[in-house]
PDB file of C-alpha atoms in Angstrom:
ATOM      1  CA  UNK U   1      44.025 -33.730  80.006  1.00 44.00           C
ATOM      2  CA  UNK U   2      47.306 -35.154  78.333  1.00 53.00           C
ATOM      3  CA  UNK U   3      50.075 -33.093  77.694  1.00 62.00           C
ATOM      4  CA  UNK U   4      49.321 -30.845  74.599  1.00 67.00           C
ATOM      5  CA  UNK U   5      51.870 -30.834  71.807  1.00 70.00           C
ATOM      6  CA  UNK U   6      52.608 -27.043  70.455  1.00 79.00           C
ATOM      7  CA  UNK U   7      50.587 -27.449  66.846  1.00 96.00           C
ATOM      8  CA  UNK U   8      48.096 -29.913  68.168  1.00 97.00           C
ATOM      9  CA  UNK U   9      44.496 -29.934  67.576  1.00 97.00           C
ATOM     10  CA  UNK U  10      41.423 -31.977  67.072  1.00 97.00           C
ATOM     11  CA  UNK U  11      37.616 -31.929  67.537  1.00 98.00           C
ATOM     12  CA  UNK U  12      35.364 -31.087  70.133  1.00 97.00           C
ATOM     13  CA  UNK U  13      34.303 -34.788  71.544  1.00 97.00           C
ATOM     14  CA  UNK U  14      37.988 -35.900  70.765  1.00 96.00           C
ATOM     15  CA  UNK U  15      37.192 -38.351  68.656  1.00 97.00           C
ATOM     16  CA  UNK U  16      39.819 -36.589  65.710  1.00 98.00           C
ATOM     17  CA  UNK U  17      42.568 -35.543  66.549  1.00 97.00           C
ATOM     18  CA  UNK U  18      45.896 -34.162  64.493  1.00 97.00           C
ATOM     19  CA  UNK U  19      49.275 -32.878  64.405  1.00 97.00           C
ATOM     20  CA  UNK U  20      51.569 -31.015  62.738  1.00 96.00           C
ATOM     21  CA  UNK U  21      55.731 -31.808  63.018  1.00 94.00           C
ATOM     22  CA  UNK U  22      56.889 -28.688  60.950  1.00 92.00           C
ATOM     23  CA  UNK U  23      55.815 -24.820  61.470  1.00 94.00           C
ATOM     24  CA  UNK U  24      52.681 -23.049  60.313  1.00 97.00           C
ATOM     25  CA  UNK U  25      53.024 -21.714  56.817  1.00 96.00           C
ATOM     26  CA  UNK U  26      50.649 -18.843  57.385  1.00 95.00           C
ATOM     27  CA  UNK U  27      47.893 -17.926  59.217  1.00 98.00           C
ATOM     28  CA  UNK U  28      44.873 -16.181  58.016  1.00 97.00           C
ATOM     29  CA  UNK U  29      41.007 -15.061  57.790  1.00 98.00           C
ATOM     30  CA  UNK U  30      39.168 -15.917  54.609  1.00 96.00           C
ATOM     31  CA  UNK U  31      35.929 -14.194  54.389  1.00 97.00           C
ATOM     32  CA  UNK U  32      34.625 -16.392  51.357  1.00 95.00           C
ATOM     33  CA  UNK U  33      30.534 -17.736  51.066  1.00 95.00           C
ATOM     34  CA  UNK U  34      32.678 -21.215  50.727  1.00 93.00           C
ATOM     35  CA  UNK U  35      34.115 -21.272  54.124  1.00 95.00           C
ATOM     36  CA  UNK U  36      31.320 -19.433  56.141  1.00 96.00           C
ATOM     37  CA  UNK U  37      28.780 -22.081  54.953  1.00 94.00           C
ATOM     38  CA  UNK U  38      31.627 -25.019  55.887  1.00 93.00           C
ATOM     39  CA  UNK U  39      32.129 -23.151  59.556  1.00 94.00           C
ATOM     40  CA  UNK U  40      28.798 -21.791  59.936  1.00 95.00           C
ATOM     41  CA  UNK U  41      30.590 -18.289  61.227  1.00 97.00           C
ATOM     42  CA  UNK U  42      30.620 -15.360  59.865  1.00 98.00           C
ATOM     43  CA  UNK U  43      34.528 -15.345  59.030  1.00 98.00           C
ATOM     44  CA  UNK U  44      36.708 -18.488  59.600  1.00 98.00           C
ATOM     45  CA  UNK U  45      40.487 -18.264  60.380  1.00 98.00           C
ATOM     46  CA  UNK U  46      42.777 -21.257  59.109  1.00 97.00           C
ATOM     47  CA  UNK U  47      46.067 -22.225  60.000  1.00 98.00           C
ATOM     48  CA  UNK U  48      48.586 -23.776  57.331  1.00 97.00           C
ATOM     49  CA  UNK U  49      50.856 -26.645  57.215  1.00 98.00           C
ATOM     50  CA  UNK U  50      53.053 -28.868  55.010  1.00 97.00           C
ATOM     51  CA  UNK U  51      50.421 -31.943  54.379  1.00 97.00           C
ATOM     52  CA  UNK U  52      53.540 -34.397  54.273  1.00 97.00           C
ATOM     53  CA  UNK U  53      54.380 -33.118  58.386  1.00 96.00           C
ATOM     54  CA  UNK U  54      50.696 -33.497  59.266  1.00 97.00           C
ATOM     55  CA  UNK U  55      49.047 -36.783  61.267  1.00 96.00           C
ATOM     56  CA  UNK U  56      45.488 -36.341  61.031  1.00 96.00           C
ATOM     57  CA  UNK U  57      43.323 -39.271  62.146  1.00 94.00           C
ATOM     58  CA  UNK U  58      40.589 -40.394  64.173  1.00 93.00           C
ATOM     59  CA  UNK U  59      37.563 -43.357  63.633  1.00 92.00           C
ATOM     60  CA  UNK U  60      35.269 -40.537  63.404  1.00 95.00           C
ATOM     61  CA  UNK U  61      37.264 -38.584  61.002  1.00 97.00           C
ATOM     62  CA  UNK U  62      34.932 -37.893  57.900  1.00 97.00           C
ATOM     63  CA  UNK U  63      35.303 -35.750  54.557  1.00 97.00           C
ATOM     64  CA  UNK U  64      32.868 -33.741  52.475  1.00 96.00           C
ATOM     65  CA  UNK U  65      34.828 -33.287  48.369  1.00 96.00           C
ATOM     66  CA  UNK U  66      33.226 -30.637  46.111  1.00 92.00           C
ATOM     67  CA  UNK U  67      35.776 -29.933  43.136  1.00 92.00           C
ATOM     68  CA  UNK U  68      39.144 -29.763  44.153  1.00 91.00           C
ATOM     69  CA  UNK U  69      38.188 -29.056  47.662  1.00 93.00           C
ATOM     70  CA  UNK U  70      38.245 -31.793  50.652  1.00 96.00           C
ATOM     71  CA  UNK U  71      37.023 -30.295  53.876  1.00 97.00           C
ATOM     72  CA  UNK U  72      37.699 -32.569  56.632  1.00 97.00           C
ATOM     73  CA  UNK U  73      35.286 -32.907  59.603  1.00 97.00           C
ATOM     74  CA  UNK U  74      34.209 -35.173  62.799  1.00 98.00           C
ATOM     75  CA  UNK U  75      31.025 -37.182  62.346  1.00 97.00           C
ATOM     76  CA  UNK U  76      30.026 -37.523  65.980  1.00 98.00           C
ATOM     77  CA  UNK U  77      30.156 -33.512  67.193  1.00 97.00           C
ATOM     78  CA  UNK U  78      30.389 -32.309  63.721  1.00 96.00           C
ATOM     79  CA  UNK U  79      33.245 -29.906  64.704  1.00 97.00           C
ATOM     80  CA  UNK U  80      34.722 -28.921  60.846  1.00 97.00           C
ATOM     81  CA  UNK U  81      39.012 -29.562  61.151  1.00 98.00           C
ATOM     82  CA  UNK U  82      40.733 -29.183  57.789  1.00 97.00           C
ATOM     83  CA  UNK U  83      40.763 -27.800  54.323  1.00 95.00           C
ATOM     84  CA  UNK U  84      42.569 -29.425  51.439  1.00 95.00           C
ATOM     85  CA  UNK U  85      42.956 -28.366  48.405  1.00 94.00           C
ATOM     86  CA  UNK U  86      44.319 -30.222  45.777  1.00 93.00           C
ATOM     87  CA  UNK U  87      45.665 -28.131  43.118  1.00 91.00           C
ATOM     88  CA  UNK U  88      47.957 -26.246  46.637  1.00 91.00           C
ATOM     89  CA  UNK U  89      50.853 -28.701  46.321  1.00 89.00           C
ATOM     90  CA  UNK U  90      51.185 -30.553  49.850  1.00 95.00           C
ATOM     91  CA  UNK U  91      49.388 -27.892  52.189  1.00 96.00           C
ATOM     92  CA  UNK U  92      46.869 -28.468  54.872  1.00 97.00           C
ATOM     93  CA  UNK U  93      44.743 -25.888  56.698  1.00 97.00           C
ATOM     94  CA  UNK U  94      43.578 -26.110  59.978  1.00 98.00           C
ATOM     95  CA  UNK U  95      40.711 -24.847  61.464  1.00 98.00           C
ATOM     96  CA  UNK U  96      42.276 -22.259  64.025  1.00 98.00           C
ATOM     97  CA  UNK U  97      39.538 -23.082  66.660  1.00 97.00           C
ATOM     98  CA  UNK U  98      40.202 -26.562  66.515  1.00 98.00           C
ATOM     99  CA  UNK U  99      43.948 -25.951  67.580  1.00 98.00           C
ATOM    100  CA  UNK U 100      44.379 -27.137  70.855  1.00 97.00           C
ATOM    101  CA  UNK U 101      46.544 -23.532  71.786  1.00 96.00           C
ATOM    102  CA  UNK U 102      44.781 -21.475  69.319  1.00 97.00           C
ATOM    103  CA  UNK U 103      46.276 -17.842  71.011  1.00 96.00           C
ATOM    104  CA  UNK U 104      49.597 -19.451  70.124  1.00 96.00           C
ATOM    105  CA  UNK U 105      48.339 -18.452  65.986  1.00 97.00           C
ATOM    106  CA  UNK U 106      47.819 -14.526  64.971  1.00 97.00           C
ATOM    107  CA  UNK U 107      46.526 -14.365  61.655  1.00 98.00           C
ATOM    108  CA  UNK U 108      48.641 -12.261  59.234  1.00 97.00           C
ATOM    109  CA  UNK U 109      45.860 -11.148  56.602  1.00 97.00           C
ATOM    110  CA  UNK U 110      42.499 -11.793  55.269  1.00 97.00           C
ATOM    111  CA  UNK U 111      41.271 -13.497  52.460  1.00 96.00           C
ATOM    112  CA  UNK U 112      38.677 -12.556  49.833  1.00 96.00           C
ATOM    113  CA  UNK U 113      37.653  -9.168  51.250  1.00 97.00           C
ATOM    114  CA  UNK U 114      35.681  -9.041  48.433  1.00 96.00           C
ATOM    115  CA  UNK U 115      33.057 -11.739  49.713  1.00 97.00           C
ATOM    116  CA  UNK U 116      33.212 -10.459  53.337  1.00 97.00           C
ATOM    117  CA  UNK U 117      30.110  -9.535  54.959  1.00 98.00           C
ATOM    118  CA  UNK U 118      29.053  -5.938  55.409  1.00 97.00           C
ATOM    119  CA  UNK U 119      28.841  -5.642  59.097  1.00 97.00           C
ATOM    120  CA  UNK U 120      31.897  -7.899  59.998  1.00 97.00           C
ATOM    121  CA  UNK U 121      34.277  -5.192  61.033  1.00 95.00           C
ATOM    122  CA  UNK U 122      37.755  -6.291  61.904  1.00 96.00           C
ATOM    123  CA  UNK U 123      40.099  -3.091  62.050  1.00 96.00           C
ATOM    124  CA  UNK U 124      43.180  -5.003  62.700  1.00 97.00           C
ATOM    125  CA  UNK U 125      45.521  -3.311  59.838  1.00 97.00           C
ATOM    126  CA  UNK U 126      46.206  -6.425  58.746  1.00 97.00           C
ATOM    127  CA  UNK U 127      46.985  -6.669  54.444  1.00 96.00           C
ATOM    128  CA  UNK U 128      43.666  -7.944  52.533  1.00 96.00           C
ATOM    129  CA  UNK U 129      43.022  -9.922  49.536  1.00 94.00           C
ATOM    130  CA  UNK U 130      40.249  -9.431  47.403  1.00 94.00           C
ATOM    131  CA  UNK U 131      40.594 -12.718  46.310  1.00 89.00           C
ATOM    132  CA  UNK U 132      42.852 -15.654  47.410  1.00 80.00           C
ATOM    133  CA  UNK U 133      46.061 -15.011  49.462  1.00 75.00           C
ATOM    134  CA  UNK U 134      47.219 -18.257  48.205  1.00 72.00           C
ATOM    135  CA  UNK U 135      47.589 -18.786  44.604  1.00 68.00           C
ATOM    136  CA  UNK U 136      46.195 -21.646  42.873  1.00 66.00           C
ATOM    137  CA  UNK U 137      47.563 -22.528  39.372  1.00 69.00           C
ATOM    138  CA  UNK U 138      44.504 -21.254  37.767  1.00 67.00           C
ATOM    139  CA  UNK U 139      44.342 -17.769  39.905  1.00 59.00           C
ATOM    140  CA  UNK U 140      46.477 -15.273  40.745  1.00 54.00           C
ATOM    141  CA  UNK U 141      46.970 -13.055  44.102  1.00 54.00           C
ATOM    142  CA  UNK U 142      44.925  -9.929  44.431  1.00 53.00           C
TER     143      UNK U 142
END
């Protein structure tokens, strides 16, 4: 395996593969219906970057657009990679399991609580959001 650069990642067959210049903006669960349909786990983690530090690329390298949302994901092992979302001005989240060091990412809170499913238990004392932890020009924290 090549030498793996610190905020690295890509997709399971290696087809995708991406990387990030600057430091992670924040780290985090989100518990939302949106994101457990787009990972297919019960809770997914992300971890964000500045879009305009980010090489992301790959000849497999698909994207699925609903609203203002582009999820980015490989169309050979269908490993899921990013989120974008357009109205968050020049950020990128990465799949944490697609992170080619993910133990090198804690998470620092979760993400609409609200939405989380009943027998997901994650005592970590971490601060929760009952909605977004990252406001959007139409929302606001909670």
């Amino acid at each position: 395996m090549a030498d793996l650069l610190p905020n690295s990642g890509g997709c399971r067959c290696g087809a995708v593969r991406f990387e990030a210049k600057g430091e992670p903006l924040s780290v985090s669960y989100c518990h939302c219906s949106d994101c457990r349909r787009a990972t297919g786990a019960p809770v997914a983690a992300f971890v964000g970057f500045r879009a305009d530090e980010v090489s992301l690329g790959g000849k497999s390298l698909s994207t699925y657009e609903n609203g203002a949302v582009t999820r980015s994901f490989c169309n050979v092992c269908g490993s899921p990679i990013a989120y974008h979302d357009q109205r968050l001005d020049n950020q990128i989240y990465f799949m944490l399991g697609a992170m080619d060091m993910p133990s090198n990412y804690k998470p620092t809170l979760h993400a609409y609580v609200r939405e989380q499913l009943p027998y997901v238990h994650m005592p970590d004392g971490l601060e929760r959001h009952l909605k977004t932890s990252v406001p959007r020009p139409d929302e606001t924290i909670s």
